Coordinates of C-alpha atoms in Angstrom, one line a residue:
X1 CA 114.3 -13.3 -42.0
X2 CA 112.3 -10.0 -42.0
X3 CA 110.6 -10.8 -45.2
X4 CA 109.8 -14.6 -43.8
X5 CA 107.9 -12.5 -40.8
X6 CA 106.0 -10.5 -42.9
X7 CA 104.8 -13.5 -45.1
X8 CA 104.0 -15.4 -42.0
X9 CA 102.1 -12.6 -40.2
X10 CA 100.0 -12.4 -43.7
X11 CA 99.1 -15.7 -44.0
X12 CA 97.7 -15.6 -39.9
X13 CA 95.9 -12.6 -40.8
X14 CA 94.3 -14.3 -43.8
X15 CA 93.7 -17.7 -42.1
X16 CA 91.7 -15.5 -39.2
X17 CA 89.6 -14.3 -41.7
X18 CA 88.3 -16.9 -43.2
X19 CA 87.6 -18.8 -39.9
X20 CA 85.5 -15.8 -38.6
X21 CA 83.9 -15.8 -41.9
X22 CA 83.2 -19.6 -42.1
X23 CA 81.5 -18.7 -38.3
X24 CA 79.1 -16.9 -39.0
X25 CA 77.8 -19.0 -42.0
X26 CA 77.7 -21.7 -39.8
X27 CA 75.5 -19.5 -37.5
X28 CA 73.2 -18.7 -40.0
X29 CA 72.5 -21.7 -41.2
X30 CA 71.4 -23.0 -37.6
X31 CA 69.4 -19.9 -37.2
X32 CA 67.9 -20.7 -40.7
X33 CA 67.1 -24.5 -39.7
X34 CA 65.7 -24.0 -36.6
X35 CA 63.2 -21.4 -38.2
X36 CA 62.0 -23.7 -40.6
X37 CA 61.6 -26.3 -37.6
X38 CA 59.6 -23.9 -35.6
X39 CA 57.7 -22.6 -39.0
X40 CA 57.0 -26.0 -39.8
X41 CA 56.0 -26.8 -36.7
X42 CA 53.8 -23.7 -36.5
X43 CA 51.6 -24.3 -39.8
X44 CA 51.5 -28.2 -38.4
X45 CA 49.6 -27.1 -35.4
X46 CA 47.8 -24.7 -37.7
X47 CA 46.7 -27.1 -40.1
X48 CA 45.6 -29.4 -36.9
X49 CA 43.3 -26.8 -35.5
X50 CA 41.9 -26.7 -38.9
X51 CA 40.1 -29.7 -37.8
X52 CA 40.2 -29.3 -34.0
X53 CA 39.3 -26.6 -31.6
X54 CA 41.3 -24.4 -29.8
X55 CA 43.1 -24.8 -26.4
X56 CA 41.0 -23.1 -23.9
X57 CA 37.7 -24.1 -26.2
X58 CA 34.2 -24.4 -24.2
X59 CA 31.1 -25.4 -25.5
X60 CA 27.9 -24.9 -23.7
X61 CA 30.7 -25.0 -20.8
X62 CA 32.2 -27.9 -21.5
X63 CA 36.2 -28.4 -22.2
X64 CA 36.6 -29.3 -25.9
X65 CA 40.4 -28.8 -26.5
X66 CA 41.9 -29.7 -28.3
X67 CA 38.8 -32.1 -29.8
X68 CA 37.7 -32.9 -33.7
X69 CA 34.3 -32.5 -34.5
X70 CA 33.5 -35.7 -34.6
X71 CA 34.3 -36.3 -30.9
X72 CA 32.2 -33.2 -29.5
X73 CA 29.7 -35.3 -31.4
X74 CA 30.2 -38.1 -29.9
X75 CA 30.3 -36.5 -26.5
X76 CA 26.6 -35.0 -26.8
X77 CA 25.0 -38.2 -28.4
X78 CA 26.8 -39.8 -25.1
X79 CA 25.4 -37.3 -23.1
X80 CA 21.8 -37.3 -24.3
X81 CA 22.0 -41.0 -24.2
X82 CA 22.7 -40.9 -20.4
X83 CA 20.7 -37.5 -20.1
X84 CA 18.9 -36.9 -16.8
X85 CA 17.3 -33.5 -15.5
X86 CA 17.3 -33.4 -11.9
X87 CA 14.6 -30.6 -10.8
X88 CA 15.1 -28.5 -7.5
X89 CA 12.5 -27.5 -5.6
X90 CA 11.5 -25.5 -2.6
X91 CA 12.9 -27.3 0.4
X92 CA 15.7 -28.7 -1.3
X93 CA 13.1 -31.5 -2.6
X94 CA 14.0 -32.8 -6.0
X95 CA 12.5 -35.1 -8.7
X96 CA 14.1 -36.1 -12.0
X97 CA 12.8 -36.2 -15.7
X98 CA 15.0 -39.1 -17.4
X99 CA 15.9 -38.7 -21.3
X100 CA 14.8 -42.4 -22.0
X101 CA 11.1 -41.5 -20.2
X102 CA 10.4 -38.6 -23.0
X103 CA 12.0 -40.4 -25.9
X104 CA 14.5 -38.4 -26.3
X105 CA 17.4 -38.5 -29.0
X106 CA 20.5 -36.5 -30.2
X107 CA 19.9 -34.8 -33.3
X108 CA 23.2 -33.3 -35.1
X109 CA 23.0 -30.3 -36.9
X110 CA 25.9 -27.8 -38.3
X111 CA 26.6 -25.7 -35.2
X112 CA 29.6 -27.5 -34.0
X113 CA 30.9 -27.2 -37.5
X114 CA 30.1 -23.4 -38.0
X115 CA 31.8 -22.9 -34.3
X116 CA 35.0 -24.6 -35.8
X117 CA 35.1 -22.3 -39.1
X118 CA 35.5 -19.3 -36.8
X119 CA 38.5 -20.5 -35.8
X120 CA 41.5 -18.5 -37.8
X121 CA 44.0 -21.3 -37.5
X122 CA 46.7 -19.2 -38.1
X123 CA 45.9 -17.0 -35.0
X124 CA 46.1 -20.7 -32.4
X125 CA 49.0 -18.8 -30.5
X126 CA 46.1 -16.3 -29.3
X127 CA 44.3 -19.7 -27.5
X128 CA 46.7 -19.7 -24.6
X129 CA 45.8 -16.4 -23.5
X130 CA 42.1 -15.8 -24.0
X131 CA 39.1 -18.4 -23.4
X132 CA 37.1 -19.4 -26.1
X133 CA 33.2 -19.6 -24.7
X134 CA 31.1 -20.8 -27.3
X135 CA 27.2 -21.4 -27.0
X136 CA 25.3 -23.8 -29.1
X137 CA 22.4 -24.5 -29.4
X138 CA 22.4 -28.4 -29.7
X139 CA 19.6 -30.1 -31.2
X140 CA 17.2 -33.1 -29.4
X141 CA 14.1 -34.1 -30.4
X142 CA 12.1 -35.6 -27.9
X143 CA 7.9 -36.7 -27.3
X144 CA 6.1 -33.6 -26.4
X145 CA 3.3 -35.5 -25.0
X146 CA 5.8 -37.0 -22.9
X147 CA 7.4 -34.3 -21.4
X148 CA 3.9 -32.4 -20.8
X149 CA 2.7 -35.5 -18.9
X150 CA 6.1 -35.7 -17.3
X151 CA 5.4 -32.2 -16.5
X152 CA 2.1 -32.6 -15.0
X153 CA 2.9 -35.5 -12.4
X154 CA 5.2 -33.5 -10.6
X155 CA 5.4 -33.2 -7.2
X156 CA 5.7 -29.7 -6.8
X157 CA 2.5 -29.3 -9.3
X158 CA 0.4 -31.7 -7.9
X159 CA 0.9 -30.4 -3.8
X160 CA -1.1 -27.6 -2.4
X161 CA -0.6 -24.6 -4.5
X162 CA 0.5 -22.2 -2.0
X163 CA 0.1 -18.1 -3.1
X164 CA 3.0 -15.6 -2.5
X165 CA 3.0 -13.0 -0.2
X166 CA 4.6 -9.7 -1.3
X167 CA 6.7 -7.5 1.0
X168 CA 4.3 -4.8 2.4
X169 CA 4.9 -2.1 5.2
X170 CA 3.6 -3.3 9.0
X171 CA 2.7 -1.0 11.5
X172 CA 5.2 -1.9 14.3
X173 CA 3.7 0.3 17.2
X174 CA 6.2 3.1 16.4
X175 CA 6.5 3.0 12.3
X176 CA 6.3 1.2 9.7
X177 CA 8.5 -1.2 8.9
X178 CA 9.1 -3.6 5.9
X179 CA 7.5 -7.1 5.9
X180 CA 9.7 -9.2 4.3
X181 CA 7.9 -11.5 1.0
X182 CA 6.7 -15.1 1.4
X183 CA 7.7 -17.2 -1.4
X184 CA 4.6 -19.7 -2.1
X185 CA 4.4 -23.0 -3.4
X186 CA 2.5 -22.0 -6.5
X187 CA 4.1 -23.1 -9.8
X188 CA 3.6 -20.9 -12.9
X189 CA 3.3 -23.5 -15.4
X190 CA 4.3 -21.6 -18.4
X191 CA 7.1 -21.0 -16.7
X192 CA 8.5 -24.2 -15.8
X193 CA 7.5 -25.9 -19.0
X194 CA 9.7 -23.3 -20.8
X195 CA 12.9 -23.4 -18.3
X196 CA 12.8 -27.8 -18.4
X197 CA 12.5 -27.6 -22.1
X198 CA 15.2 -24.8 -22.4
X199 CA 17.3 -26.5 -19.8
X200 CA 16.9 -30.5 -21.6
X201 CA 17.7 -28.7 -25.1
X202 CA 20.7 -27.6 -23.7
X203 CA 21.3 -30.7 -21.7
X204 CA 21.6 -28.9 -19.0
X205 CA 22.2 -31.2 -15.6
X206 CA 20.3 -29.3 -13.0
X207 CA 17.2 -27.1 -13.2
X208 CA 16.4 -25.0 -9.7
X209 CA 12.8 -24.1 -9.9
X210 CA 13.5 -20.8 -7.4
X211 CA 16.6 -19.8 -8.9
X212 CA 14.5 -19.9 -12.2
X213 CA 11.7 -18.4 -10.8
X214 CA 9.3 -21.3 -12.0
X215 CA 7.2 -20.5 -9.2
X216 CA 4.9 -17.4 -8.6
X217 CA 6.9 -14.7 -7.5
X218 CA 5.7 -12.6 -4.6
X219 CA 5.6 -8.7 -6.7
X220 CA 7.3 -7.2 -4.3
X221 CA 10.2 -8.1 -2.0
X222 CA 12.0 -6.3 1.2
X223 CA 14.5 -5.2 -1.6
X224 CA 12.0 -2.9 -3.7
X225 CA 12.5 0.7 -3.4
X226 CA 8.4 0.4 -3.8
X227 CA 7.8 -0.8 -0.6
X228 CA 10.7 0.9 1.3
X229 CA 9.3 4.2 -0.1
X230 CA 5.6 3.1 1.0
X231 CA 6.9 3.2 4.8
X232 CA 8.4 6.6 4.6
X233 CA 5.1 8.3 2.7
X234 CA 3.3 6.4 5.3
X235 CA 5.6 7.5 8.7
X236 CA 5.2 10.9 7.7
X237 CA 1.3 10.8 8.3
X238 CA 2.0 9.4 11.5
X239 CA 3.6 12.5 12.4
X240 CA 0.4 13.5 13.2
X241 CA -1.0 14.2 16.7
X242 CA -4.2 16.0 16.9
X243 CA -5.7 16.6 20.8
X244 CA -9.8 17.3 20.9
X245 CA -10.5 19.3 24.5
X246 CA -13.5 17.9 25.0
X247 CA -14.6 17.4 28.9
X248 CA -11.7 14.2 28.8
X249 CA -9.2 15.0 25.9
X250 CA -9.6 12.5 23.0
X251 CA -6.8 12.0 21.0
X252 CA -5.9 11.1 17.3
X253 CA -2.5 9.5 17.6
X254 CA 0.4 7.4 15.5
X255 CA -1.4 4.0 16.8
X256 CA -5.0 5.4 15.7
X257 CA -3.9 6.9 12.5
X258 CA -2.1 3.7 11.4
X259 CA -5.3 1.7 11.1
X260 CA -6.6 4.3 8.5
X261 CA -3.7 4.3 6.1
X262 CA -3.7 2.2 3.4
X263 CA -1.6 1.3 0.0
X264 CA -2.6 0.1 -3.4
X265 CA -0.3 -2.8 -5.7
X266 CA 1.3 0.4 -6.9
X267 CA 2.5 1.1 -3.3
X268 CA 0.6 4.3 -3.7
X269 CA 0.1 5.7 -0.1
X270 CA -3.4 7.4 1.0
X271 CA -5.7 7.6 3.7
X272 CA -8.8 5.8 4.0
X273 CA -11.3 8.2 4.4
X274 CA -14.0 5.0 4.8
X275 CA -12.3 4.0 8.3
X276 CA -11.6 7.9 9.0
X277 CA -15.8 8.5 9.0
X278 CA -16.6 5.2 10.9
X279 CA -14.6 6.7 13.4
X280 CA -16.3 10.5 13.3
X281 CA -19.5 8.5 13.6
X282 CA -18.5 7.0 17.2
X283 CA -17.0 10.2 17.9
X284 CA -20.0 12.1 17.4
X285 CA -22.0 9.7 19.0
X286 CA -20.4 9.6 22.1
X287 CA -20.0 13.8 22.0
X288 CA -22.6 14.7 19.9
X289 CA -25.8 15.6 22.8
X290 CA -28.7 16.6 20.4
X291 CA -31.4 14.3 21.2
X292 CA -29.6 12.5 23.6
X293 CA -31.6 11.3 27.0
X294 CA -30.3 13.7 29.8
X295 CA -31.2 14.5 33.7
X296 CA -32.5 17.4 35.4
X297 CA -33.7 18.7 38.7
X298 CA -36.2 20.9 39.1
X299 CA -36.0 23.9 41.3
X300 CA -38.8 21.8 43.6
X301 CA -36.2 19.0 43.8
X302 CA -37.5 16.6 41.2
X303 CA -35.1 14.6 39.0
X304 CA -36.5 13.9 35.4
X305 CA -35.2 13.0 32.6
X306 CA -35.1 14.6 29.0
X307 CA -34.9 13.5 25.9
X308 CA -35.2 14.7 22.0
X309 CA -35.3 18.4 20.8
X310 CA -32.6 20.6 18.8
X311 CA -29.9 21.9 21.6
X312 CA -26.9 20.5 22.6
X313 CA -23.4 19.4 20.8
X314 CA -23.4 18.4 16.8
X315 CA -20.1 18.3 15.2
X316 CA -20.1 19.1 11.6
X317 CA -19.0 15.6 10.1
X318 CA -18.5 16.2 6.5
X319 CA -15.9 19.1 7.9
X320 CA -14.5 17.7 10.8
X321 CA -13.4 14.8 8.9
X322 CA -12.0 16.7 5.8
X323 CA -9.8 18.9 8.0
X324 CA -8.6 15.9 10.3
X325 CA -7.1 14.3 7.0
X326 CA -5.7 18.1 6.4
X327 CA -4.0 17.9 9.6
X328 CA -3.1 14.5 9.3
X329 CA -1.3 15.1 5.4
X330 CA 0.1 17.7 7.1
X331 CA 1.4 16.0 10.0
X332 CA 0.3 18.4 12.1
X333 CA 0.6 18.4 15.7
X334 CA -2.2 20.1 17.2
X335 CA -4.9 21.1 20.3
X336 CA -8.5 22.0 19.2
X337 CA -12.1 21.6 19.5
X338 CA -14.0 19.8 16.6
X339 CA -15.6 21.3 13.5
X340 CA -19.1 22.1 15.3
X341 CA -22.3 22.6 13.5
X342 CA -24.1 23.6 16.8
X343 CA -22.7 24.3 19.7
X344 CA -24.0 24.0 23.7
X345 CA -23.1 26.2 27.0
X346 CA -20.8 23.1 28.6
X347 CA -19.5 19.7 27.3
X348 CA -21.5 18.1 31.4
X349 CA -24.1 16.4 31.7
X350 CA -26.6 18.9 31.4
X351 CA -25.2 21.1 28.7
X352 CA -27.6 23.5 28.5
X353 CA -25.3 25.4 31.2
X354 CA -26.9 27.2 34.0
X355 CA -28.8 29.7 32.4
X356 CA -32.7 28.5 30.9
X357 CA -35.9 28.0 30.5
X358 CA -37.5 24.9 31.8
X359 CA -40.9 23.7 31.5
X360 CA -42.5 20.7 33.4
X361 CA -45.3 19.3 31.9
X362 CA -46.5 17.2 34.4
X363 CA -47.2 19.8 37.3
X364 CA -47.7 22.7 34.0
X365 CA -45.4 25.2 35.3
X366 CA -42.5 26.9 34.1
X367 CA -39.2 28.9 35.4
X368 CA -36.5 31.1 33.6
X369 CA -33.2 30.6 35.4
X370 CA -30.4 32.5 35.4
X371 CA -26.4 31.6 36.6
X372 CA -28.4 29.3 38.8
X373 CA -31.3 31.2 40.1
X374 CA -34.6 31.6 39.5
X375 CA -35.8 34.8 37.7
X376 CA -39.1 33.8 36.6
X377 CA -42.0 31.4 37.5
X378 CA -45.5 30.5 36.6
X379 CA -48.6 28.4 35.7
X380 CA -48.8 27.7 31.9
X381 CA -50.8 25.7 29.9
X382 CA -49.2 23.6 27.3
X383 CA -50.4 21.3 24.4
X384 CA -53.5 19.4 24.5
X385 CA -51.9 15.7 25.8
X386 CA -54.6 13.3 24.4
X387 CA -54.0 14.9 20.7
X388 CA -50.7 13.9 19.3
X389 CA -50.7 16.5 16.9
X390 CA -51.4 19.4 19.8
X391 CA -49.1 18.2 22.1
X392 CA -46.1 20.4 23.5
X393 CA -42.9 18.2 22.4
X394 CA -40.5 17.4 25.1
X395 CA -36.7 17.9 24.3
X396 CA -34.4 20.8 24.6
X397 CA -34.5 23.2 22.7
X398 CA -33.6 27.5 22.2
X399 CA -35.0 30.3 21.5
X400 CA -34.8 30.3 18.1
X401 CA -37.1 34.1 17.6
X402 CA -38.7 37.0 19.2
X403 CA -41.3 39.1 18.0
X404 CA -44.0 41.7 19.3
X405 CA -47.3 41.4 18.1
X406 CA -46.8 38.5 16.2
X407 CA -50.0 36.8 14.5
X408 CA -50.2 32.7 14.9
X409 CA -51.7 31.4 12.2
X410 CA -52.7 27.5 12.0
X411 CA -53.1 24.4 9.8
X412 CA -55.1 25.0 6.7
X413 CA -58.5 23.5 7.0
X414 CA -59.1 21.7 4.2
X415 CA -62.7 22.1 4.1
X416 CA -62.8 25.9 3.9
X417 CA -59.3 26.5 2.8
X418 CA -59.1 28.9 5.6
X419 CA -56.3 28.8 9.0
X420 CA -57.9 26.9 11.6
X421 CA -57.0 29.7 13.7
X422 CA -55.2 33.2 13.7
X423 CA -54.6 34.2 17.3
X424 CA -52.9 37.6 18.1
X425 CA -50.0 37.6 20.6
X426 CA -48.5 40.4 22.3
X427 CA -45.2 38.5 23.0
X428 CA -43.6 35.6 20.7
X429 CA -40.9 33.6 22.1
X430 CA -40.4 30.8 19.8
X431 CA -38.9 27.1 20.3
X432 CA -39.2 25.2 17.2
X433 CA -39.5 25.8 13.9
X434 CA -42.8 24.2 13.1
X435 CA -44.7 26.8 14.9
X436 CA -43.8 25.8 19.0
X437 CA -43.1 28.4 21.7
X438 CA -44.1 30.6 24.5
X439 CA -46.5 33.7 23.9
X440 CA -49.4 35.3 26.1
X441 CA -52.8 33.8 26.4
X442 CA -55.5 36.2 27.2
X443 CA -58.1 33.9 26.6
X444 CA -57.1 31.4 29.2
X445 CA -59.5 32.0 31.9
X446 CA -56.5 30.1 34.4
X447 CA -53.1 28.5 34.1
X448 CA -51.5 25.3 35.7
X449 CA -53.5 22.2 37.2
X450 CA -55.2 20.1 34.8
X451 CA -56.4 22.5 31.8
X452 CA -53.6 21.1 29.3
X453 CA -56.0 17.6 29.3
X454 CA -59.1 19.7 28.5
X455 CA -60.2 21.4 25.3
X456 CA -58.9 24.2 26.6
X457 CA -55.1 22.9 26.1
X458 CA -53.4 24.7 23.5
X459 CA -52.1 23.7 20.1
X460 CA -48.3 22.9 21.2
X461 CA -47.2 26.2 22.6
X462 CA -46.9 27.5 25.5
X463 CA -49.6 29.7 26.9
X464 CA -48.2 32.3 29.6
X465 CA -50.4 34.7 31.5
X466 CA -49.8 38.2 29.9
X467 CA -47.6 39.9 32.4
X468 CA -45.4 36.9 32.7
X469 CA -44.9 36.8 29.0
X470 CA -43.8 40.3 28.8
X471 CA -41.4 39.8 31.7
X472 CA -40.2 36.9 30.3
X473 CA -39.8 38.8 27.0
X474 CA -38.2 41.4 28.2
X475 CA -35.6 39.5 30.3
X476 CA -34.9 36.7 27.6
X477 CA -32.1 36.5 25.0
X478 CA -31.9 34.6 21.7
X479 CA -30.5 31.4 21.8
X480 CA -31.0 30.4 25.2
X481 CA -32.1 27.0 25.8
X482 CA -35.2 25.4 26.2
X483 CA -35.7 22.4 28.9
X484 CA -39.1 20.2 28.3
X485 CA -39.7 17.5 30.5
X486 CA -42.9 15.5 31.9

């Protein structure tokens, strides 16, 4: 019995092992078939995108999975066949160049092949997780006559021709801002002939003629830095503030100042020194009082008038205006009086102050005045009226010299060569430059009345008896003005 037990547990022990074994054969040889299903499967698919393209292929952004050759072929000729360009313009207005009104046809080349070699067939696995963008460049052929005439009868490039307008900075009454661009109607034809003929070689649907920028672009828009910069060069100029104390304060101010700045098409800020002297000019006119008609009243009572001469107000242009642009690139805030290149006793009316000389040639008397009163008075005898070239100029003036014992010499007579006259004067108060002023007369027998119209009128200056000359002399300074006046 025991031996029986043994024999029988030794046979289950062997029959266990061979079933296990005869298992895992069995295993292996379904592992091993379905491998050479799925391996044969695999170099199926591979040899099939030997001749087809990828899952996931595009082609000038079209699907192509999947296809041959032959039918990506067939899908351009199709497409050229049926080609039509529909062109956008401004205004959402659109006109369309057919393929049948240029002649054109689908011309096959070898990019579609070339694309399809760079597939590694082996690698097709790598399709389902990448996309394959391809570009080509697919070949028509179409009548170039045609399309330029096509071209030409466009809407858009027969209506008005409309210019850009770039972005620019605007004075806004505070700053300046940006101007936003104005796109025009104007088509750049080299343009537009280039995007259509791109855009029909790649049989492209739909052309958009701002998108492509087929039009003339404005050179700058609110985006550039160029014109945003522009504003803040020009806002720091208007900074400025400069105040003239004249007898009602004029001022230079962000609203003036803005109508003198100025840019170039580099946005290249400056000032406009053109527009800054036009204004100087009105300024000086208006303030300037050399030569300027003015009133006066006599210490009798009557009210002349004045006009001409070398006193009063003159601002020195050439330097006024250079240092208002100073203060203006500077941004200066500032109170002052002008650049002057003379200067009077008051900004009124009558700016010769209260303290002159005044000479009436109409009743030929004179009086020096002082803060108002008068310190001095007498006859005199002025210029010869009837001669224009021996009569005493009215104007104000000041006393521009004073000398003792001074010798007047005249013109040169041209016959002899010689002075027409050289007079000795004990006193010399003179007014103009070209030989005018008071002095002492010794040789007038009388002063005043009538003698000015007479051959006894002198040659432009003005004759004072002696002991009112040296008074005069002695009480007068230099520089004080001279008042004229029939």
């Amino acid at each position: 019995m025991r031996r029986q037990k043994k024999r029988l547990q030794r046979y289950r022990k062997i029959q266990k092992k061979m079933t296990g074994e005869g298992k895992e054969k069995n295993i292996w040889l379904i592992l091993g078939g379905i491998f050479g299903i799925v391996f044969l499967l695999y170099v199926c698919i591979a040899l099939y995108f030997i001749g087809h393209f990828y899952i996931n292929t595009k082609i000038n952004g079209v699907d192509f999975s999947g296809k041959s050759v032959k039918k990506v072929e067939e899908y351009m000729e199709q497409q050229v066949k049926n080609y039509e360009l529909k062109i956008v313009e401004q205004g959402n207005e659109s006109e369309t160049i057919k393929g049948d009104e240029i002649s054109l046809k689908y011309k096959a080349n070898a990019e579609i092949k070339s694309a399809l070699k760079k597939q590694l067939p082996f690698l097709w696995p790598s399709a389902f997780f990448s996309k394959n963008a391809t570009q080509i460049t697919i070949e028509v052929q179409y009548d170039e006559n045609k399309l330029s005439t096509k071209i030409q009868s466009l809407e858009a490039v027969l209506s008005e021709q409309k210019e850009p307008v770039s972005a620019y900075p605007k004075f806004d009454g505070e700053l300046f801002v940006v101007e936003p661009e104005v796109y025009g109607t104007k088509v750049d034809l080299v343009i537009l002939e280039k995007k259509i003929k791109q855009s029909i070689e790649q049989l492209k649907g739909e052309l958009n003629m701002m998108e492509e920028e087929c039009y003339i672009m404005p050179e700058y828009t609110s985006e550039s830095l160029e014109v945003q910069k522009a504003c803040d060069n020009l806002n720091e100029y208007l900074k400025a503030n400069i105040t003239y104390k004249m007898d009602t304060d004029v001022t230079v101010d962000k609203s003036l100042i803005a109508t003198w700045l100025t840019w170039n098409d580099k946005m290249e800020v400056s000032i406009d020194e053109t527009k800054v002297k036009e204004w100087m000019n009105e300024f000086c006119s208006t303030y300037d009082s050399i030569g300027k008609i003015r009133s006066i009243t006599t210490p009798t009572g009557k009210t002349a008038s004045v006009s001409g001469g070398t006193y009063g107000w003159s601002v020195d242009e050439p330097e006024e205006i250079k240092k208002l642009i100073e203060n203006i690139k500077s941004g200066e805030r500032v109170e002052r009086e002008p650049v002057y290149e003379k200067t009077a006793a008051s900004h009124s009316q009558q700016d010769w102050g209260d303290t002159y000389v005044e000479v009436d040639l109409s009743t030929q008397h004179m009086w020096y005045i002082v803060n108002g009163s008068v310190q001095l008075e007498t006859d005199v005898v002025t210029g010869l009226a009837s001669d224009p070239n021996r009569a005493t100029p009215s104007g104000v003036y000041s006393i521009l010299e004073m000398k003792r014992d001074k010798v007047l010499t005249g013109e040169t007579n041209p016959s002899t060569g010689e002075p027409i006259y050289r007079t000795k004067v004990s006193y010399w108060m003179r007014v103009t430059w070209t030989g005018i002023g008071f002095h002492d007369a010794i040789w007038q027998s009388a002063f005043g009345g009538n003698r000015y119209q007479t051959s006894a009128g002198s040659h432009g200056c003005i004759n004072m008896p002696l002991d009112q000359a040296a008074s005069l002399y002695d009480m007068l300074e230099m520089g004080t003005p001279v008042v004229i006046h029939e």
